[in-house]
Short mmCIF file of C-alpha atoms in Angstrom, two decimals:
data_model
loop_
_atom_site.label_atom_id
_atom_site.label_comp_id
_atom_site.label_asym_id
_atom_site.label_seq_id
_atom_site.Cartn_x
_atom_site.Cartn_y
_atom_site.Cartn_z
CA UNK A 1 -6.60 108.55 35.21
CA UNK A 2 -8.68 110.15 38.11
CA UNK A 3 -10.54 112.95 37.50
CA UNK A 4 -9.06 116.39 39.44
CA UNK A 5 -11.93 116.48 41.79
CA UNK A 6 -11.02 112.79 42.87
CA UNK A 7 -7.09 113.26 43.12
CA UNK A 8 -8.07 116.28 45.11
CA UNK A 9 -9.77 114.49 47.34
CA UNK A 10 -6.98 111.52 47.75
CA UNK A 11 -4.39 114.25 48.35
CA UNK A 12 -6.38 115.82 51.05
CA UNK A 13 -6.77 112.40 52.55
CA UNK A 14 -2.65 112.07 52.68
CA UNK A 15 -1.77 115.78 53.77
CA UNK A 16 -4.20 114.62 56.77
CA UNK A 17 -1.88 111.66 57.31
CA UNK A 18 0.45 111.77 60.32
CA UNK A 19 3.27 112.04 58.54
CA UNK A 20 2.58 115.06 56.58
CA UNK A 21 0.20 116.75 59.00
CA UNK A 22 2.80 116.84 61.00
CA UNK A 23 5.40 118.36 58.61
CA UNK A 24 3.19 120.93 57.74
CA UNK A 25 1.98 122.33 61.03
CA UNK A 26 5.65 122.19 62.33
CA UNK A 27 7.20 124.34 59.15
CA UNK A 28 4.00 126.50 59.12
CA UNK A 29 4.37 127.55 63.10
CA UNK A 30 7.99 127.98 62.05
CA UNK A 31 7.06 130.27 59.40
CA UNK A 32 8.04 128.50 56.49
CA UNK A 33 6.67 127.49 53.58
CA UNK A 34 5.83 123.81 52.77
CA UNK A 35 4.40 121.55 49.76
CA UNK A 36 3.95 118.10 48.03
CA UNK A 37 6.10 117.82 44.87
CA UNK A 38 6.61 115.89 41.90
CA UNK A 39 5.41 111.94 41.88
CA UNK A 40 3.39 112.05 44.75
CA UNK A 41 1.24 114.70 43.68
CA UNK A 42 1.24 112.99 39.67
CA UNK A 43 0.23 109.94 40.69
CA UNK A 44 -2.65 111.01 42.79
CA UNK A 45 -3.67 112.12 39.56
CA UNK A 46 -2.76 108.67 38.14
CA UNK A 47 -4.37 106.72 40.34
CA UNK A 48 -1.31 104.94 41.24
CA UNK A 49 0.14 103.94 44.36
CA UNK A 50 1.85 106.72 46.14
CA UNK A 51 5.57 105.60 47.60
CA UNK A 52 7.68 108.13 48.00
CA UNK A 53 6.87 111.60 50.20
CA UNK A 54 8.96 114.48 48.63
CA UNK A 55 8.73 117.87 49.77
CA UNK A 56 10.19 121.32 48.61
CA UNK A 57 10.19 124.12 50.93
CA UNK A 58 12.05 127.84 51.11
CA UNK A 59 13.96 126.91 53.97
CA UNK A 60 17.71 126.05 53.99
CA UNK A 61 18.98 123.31 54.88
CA UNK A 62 20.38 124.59 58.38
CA UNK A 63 16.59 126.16 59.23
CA UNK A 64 15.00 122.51 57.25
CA UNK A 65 16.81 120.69 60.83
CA UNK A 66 15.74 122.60 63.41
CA UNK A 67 12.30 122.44 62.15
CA UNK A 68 12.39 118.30 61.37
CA UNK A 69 14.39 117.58 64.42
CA UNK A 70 12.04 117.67 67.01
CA UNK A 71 9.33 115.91 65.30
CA UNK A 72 11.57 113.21 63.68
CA UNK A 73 12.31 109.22 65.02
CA UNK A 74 15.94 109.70 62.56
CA UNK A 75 17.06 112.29 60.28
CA UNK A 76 19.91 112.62 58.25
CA UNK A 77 21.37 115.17 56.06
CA UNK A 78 23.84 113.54 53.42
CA UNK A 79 22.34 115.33 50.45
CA UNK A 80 23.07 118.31 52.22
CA UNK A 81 25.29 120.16 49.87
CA UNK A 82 22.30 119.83 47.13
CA UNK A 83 19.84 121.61 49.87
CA UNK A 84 18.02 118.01 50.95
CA UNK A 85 17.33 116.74 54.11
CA UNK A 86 16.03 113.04 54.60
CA UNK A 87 14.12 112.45 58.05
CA UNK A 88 11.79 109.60 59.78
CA UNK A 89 8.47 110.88 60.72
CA UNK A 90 5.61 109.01 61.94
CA UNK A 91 7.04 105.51 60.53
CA UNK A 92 7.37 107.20 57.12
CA UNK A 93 10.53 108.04 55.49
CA UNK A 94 10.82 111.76 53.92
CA UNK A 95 13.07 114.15 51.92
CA UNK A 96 12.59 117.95 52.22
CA UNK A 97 14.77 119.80 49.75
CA UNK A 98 15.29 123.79 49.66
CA UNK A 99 13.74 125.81 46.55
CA UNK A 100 16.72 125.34 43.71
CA UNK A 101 17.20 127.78 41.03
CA UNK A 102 20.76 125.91 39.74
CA UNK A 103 23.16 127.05 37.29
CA UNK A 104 25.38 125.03 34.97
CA UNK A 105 27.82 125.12 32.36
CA UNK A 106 26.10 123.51 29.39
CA UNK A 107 28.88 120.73 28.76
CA UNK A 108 28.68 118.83 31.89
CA UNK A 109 26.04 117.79 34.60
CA UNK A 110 27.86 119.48 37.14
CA UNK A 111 25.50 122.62 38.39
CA UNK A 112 26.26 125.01 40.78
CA UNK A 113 23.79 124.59 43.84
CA UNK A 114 21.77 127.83 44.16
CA UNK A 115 18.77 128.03 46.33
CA UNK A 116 15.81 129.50 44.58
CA UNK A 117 13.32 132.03 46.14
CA UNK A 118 9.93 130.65 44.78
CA UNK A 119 8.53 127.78 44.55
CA UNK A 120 6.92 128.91 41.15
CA UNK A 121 10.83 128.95 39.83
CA UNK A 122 11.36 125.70 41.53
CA UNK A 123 9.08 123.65 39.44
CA UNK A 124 10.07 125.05 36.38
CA UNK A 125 13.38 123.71 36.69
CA UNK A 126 12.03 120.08 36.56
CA UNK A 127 12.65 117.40 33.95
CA UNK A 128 8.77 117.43 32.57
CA UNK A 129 5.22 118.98 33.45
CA UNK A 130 3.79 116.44 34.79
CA UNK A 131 6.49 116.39 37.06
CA UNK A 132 5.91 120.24 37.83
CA UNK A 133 3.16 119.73 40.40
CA UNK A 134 2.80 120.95 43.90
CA UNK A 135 0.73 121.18 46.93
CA UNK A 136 0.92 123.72 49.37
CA UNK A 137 0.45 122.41 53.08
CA UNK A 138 -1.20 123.47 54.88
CA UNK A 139 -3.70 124.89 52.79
CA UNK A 140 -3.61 122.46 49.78
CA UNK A 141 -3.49 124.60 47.48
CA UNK A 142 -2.66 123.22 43.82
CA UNK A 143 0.52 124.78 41.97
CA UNK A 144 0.78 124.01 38.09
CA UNK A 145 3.32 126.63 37.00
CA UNK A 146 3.60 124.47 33.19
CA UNK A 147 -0.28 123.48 32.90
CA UNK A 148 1.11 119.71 33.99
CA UNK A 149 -2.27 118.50 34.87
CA UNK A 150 -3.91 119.37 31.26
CA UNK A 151 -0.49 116.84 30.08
CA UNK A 152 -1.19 114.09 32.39
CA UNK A 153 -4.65 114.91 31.13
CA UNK A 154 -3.43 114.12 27.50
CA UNK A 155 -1.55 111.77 28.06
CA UNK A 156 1.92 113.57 26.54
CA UNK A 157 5.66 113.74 27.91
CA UNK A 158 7.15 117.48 27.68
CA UNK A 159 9.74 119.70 29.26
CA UNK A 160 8.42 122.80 31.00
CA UNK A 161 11.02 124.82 29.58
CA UNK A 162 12.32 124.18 26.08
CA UNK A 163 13.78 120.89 25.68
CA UNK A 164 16.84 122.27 24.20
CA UNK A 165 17.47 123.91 27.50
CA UNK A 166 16.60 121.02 30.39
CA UNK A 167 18.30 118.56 28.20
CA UNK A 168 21.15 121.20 28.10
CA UNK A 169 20.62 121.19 31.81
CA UNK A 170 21.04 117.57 32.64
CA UNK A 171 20.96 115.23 29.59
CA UNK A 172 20.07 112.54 31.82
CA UNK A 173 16.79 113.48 31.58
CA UNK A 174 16.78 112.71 28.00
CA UNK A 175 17.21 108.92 29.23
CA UNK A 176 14.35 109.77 32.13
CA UNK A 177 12.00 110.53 29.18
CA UNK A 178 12.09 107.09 27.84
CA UNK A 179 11.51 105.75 31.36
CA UNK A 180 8.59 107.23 32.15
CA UNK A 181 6.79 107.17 28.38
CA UNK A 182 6.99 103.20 29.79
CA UNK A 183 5.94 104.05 32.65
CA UNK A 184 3.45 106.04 32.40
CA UNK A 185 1.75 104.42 29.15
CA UNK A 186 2.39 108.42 27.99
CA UNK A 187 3.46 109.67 24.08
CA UNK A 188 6.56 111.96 23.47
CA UNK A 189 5.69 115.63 22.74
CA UNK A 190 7.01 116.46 19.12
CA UNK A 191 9.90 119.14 19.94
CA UNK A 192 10.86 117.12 22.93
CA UNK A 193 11.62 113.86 20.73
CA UNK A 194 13.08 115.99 17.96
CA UNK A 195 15.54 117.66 20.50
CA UNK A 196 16.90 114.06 21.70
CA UNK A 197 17.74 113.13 18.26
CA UNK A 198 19.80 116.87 18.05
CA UNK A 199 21.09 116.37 21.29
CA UNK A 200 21.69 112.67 21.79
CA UNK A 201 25.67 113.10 21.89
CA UNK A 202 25.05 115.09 25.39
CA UNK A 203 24.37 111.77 27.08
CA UNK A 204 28.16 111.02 26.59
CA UNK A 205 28.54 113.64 29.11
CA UNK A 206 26.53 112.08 31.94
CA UNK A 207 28.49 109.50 34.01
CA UNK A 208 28.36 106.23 33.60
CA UNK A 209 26.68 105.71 37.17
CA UNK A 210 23.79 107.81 36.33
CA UNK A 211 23.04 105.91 33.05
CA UNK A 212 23.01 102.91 34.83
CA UNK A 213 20.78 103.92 37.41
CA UNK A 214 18.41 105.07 34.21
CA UNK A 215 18.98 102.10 32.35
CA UNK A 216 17.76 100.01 35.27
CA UNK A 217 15.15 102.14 36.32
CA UNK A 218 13.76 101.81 32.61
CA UNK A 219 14.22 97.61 32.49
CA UNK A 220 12.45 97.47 36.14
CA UNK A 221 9.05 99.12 34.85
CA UNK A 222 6.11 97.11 33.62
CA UNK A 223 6.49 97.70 29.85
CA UNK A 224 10.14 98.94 28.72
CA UNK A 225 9.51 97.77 24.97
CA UNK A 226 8.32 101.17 24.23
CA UNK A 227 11.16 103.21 26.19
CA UNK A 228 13.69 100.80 24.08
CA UNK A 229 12.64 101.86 20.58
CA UNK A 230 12.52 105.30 21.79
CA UNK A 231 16.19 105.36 23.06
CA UNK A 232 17.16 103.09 19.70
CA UNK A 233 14.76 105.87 17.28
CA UNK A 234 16.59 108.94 18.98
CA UNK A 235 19.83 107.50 19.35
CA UNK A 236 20.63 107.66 22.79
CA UNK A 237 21.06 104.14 22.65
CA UNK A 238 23.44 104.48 19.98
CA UNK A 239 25.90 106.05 22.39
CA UNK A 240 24.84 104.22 25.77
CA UNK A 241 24.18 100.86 24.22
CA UNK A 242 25.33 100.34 20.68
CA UNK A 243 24.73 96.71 21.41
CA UNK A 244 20.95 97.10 20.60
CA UNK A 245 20.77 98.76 17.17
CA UNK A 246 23.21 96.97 15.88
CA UNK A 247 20.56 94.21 15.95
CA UNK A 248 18.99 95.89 12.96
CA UNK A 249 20.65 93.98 10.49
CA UNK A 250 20.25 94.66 6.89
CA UNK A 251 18.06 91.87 4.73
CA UNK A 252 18.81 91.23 1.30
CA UNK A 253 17.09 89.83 -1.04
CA UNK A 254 18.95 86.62 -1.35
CA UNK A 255 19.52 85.26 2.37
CA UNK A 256 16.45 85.91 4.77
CA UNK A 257 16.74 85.88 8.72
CA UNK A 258 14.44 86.92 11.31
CA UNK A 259 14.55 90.78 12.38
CA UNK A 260 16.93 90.17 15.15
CA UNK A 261 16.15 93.59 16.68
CA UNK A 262 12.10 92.90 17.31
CA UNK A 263 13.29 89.51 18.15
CA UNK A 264 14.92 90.57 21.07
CA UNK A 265 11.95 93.13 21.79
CA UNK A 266 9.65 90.37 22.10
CA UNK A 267 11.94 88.17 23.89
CA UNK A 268 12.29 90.58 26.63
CA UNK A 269 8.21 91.02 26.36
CA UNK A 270 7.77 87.31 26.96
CA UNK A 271 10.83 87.12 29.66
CA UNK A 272 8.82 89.62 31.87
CA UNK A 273 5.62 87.52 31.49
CA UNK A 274 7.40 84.10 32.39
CA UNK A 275 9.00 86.29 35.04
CA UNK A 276 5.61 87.78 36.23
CA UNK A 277 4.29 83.94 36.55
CA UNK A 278 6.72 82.30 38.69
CA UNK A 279 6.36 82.51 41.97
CA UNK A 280 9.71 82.55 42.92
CA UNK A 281 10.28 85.69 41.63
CA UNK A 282 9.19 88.88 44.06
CA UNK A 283 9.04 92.21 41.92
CA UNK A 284 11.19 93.05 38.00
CA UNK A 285 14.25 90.89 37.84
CA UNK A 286 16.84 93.16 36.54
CA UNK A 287 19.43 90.08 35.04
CA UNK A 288 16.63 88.39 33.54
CA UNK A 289 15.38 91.48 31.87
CA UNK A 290 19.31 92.56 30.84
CA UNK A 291 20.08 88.72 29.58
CA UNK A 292 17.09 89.08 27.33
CA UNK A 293 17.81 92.13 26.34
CA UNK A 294 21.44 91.11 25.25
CA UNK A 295 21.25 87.47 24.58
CA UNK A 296 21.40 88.03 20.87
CA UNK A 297 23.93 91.33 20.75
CA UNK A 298 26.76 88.25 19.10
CA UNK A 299 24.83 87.60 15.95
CA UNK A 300 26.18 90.83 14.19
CA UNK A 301 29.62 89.59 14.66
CA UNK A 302 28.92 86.26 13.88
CA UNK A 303 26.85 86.44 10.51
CA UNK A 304 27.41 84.50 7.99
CA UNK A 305 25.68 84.53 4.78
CA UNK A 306 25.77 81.01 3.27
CA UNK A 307 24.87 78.96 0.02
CA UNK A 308 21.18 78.93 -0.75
CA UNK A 309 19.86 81.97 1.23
CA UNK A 310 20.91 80.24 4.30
CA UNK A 311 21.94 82.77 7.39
CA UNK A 312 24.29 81.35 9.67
CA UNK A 313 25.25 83.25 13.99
CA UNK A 314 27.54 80.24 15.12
CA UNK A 315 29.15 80.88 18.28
CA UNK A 316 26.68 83.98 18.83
CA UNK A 317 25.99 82.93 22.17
CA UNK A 318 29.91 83.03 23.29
CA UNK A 319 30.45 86.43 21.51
CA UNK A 320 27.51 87.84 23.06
CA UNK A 321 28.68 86.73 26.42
CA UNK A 322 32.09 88.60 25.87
CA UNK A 323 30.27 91.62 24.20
CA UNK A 324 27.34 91.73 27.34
CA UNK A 325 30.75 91.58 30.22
CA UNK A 326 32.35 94.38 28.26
CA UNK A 327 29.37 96.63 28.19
CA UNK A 328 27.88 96.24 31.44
CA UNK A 329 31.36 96.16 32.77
CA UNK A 330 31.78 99.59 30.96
CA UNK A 331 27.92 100.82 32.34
CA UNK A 332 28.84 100.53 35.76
CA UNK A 333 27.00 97.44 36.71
CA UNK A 334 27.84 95.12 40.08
CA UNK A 335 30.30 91.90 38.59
CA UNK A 336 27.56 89.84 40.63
CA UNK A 337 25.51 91.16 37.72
CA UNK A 338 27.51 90.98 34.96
CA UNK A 339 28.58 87.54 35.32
CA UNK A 340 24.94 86.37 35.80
CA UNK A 341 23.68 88.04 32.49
CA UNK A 342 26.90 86.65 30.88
CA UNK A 343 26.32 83.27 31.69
CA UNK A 344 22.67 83.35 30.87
CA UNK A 345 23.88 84.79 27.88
CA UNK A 346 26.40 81.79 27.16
CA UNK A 347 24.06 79.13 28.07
CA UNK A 348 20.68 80.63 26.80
CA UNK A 349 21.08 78.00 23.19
CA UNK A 350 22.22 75.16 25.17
CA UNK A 351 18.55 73.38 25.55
CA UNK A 352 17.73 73.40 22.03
CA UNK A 353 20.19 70.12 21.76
CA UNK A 354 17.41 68.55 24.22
CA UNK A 355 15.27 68.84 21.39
CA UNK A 356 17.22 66.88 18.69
CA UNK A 357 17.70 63.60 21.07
CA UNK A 358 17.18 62.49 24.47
CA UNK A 359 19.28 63.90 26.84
CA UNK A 360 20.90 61.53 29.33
CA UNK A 361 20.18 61.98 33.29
CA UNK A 362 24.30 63.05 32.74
CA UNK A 363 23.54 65.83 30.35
CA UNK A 364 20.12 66.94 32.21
CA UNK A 365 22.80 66.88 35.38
CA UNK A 366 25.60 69.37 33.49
CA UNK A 367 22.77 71.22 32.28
CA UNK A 368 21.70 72.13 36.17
CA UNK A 369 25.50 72.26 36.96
CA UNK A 370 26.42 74.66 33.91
CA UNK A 371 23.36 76.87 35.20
CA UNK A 372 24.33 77.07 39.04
CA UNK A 373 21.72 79.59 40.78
CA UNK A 374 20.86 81.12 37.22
CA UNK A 375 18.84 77.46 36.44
CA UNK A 376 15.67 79.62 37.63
CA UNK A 377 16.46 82.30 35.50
CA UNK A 378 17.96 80.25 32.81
CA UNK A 379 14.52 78.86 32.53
CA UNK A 380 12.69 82.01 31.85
CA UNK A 381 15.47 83.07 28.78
CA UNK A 382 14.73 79.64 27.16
CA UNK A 383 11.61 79.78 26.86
CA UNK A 384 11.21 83.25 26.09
CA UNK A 385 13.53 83.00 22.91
CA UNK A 386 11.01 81.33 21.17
CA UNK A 387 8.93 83.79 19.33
CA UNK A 388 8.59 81.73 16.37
CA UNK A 389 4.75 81.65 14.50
CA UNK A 390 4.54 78.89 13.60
CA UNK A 391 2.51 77.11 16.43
CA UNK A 392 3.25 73.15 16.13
CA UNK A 393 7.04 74.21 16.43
CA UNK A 394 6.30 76.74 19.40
CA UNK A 395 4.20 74.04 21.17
CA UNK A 396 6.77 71.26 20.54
CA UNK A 397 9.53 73.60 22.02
CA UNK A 398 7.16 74.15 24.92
CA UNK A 399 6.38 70.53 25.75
CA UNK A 400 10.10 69.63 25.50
CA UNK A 401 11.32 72.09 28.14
CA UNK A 402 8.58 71.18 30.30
CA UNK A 403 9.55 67.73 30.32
CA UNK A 404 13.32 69.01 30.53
CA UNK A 405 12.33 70.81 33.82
CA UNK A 406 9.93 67.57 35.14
CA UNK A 407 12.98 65.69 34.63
CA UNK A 408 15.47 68.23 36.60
CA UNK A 409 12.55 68.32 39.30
CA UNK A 410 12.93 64.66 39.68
CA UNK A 411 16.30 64.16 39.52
CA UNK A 412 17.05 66.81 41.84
CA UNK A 413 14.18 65.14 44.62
CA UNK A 414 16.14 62.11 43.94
CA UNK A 415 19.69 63.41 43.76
CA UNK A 416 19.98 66.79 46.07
CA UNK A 417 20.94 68.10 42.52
CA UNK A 418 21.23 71.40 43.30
CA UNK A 419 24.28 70.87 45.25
CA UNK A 420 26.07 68.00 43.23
CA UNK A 421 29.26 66.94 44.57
CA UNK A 422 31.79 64.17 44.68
CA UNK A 423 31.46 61.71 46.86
CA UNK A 424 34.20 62.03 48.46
CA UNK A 425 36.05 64.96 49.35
CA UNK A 426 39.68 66.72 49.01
CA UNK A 427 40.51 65.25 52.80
CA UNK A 428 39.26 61.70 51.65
CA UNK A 429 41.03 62.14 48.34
CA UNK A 430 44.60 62.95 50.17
CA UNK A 431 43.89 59.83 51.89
CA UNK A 432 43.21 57.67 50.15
CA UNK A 433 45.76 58.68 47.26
CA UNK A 434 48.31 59.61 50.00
CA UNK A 435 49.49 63.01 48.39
CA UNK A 436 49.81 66.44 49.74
CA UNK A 437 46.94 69.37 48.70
CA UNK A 438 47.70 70.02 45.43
CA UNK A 439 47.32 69.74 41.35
CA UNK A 440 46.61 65.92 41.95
CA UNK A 441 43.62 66.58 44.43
CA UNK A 442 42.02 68.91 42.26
CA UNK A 443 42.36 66.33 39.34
CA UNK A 444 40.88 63.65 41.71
CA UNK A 445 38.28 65.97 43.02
CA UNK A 446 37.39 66.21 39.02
CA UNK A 447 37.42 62.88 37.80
CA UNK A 448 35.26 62.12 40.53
CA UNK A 449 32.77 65.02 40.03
CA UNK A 450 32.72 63.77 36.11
CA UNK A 451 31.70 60.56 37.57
CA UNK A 452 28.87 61.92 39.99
CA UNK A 453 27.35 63.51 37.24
CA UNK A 454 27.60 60.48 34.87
CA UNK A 455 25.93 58.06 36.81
CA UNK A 456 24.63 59.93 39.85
CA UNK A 457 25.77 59.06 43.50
CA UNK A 458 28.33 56.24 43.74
CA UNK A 459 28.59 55.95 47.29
CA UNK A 460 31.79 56.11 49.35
CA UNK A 461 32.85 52.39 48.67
CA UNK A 462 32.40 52.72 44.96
CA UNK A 463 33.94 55.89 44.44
CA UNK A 464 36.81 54.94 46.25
CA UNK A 465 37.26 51.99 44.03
CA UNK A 466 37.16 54.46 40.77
CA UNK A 467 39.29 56.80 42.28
CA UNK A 468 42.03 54.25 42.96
CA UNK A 469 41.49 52.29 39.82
CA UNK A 470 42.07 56.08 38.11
CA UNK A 471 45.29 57.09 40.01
CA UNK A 472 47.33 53.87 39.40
CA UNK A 473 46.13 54.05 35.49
CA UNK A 474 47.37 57.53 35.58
CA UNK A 475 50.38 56.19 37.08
CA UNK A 476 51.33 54.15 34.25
#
């Protein structure tokens, strides 16, 4: 946290940037008004870095144009309708939005645009103080309508109206709350947490895009453990993702299981720092963090309580699979997506056979096959799911799936694993068998591929020999 002397100072330093000096001279000599709001001016305050350049002014959108035009490389004005303007200035990419004072109905997020007349009333229509911040250009002057510096300040999360009200407003920002307490590192003011619990069957009323965007937003940030229990304690999550706390299942005193809930928690903790470490990852993964998140949602379904205080989840990782398509499916989410979280989902038990037996160079190769371009990923889940305490078993688990992947490394120099094949293909197959493109190639191209990844490459000459040796017992 910088002290307000310091972010002063840094925001003077980017109002005398090219991008913004030049915003501000050209709306001042047009005689409008003109300042830094929201996240820009918070996390100069922060100390974090500063991304996105939004600006509020009391021009419309019409007068916002003529003023950005001239000193723009590109502008566009698709968010026109809701008063903002997006433009390229000086290499750096800005919105500029007219004051809004909006009105709405109180059952859906569906306001009627209405351009305010202050910029006072502006920031008081925003989801939370700290977001309420301002600086006027050109004369940087700081506006803190809500007292949104003494909350960053203190750390704390609250509306600058009532909570009962913005969440009335836009329920969304109910979701938005969680996000940034993991964010920010920042603790829920007491009447805005008690108002999500009251109010938690609003979110039904946001669409299913917007959560997702949330959701995403949330699983992308350094630290979403703590934005999870909040949406689980209020429950939002209850509505959005039931998946999640169900995980809380009940323990009785006769059959014992781990607490499937802060299993997953820690999973997903662990995922992010495997994640974090590789270099092949660039930035949050978003189906790494999801598949952790979700890779356990089958064991309610699947529970079994059995003789001698013995808890049984077979076939949890198939259900979950099913359960993860259907909600994500239902969230909104890309199928590219939703099939990749599914089948990490589906897979994500499959290497703790390796550590009952040796696994043949076949198995090790249906392993990589089974994975396809999730192997990277499929990595990280596996050993993230093990979050048991007792060390010798953790570091045995360890040591075998780093001699699983020393042994896909090597087979794959040796092999071209990543792209296993037949060795011969469907033209060589209707050759060689004489038939037509049909059911029979595709059970030739099979066989074969079975083959491949039984005893690695075969060659031409050999694999024609098998394939011929396979059609005429077939013919029999």
């Amino acid at each position: 946290m910088q002290s307000v002397a310091t972010a002063l100072t840094r925001l003077g330093d980017l109002a005398a940037s090219p991008t913004v000096s030049r915003l501000a001279n050209a709306f001042s000599a047009a005689g409008h008004e003109l300042s830094l709001v929201g996240g820009p001016v918070r996390d100069a305050f922060l100390d974090r870095p500063i991304h996105d350049l939004d600006f509020t002014t009391d021009a419309t959108p019409d007068e916002i144009l003529k003023v950005v035009k001239p000193i723009s490389d590109a502008h566009w004005d698709i968010g026109r309708a809701f008063g903002t303007i997006g433009a390229l200035v000086a290499g750096e990419t800005v919105e500029i939005t007219t004051y809004r004072a909006d009105s709405y109905d109180g059952q859906t997020r569906k306001p009627e645009v209405v351009f305010g007349l202050s910029l006072e009333d502006d920031l008081l229509r925003r989801d939370f103080t700290v977001n309420a911040l301002a600086l006027r250009l050109p004369e940087l002057a700081l506006v803190d309508p809500a007292n949104g510096i003494a909350d960053l300040l203190a750390g704390i999360l609250r509306t600058p109206i009532s909570p009962e009200r913005s969440f009335g407003d836009d329920p969304l920002r109910m979701m938005r709350a969680a996000r940034f307490t993991a964010q920010l590192g920042f603790s829920l003011d007491a009447d805005t947490r008690v108002a999500m619990e009251a109010m938690a069957d609003r979110i039904l009323n946001i669409s299913a895009e917007r959560v997702c965007d949330e959701l995403s937003k949330l699983l992308k940030s350094d630290s979403p453990r703590v934005g999870i229990e909040l949406l689980v304690d209020t429950g939002l999550f209850g509505r959005v993702l039931p998946e999640i706390p169900a995980l809380r299942l009940e323990i009785d005193e006769h059959h014992h299981h781990k607490d499937v809930y802060q299993h997953t928690l820690t999973v997903l903790d662990q995922a992010i720092g495997y994640e974090k470490s590789r270099a092949s990852f660039n930035g949050p993964d978003l189906i790494v963090r999801l598949a952790a998140l979700m890779h356990d949602t089958g064991k309610p379904a699947t529970r079994k309580l059995e003789p001698g205080g013995v808890v049984s989840f077979y076939h949890h990782d198939l259900v979950g699979a099913k359960l993860a398509k259907k909600r994500l499916r239902a969230l909104r989410f890309d199928n590219d997506t939703i099939s990749a979280v599914a089948r990490l989902i589906e897979l994500h038990l499959r290497f703790f056979g390796y550590t009952e037996g040796a696994w043949t160079d076949s198995a090790v190769r249906r392993y990589v096959r089974d994975a396809g371009d999730q192997l990277e990923r499929l990595h990280i889940l596996t050993r993230a799911d093990v979050t048991t305490r007792n060390r010798r078993k953790a570091d045995r688990l360890g040591f075998a799936y780093d001699d699983l992947e020393q042994r896909i490394k090597e087979l794959a120099e040796q092999e071209e694993m990543a792209a296993v094949r037949p060795d011969l293909d469907g033209q060589q197959i209707m050759a060689i068998l004489g038939v037509s493109p049909g059911r029979e190639v595709g059970e030739a191209y099979r066989f074969l591929l079975e083959q491949r990844l039984d005893d690695g490459p075969l060659g031409e000459e050999e694999a024609t020999r098998r394939l011929t040796a396979w059609w005429a017992a077939r013919a029999r």
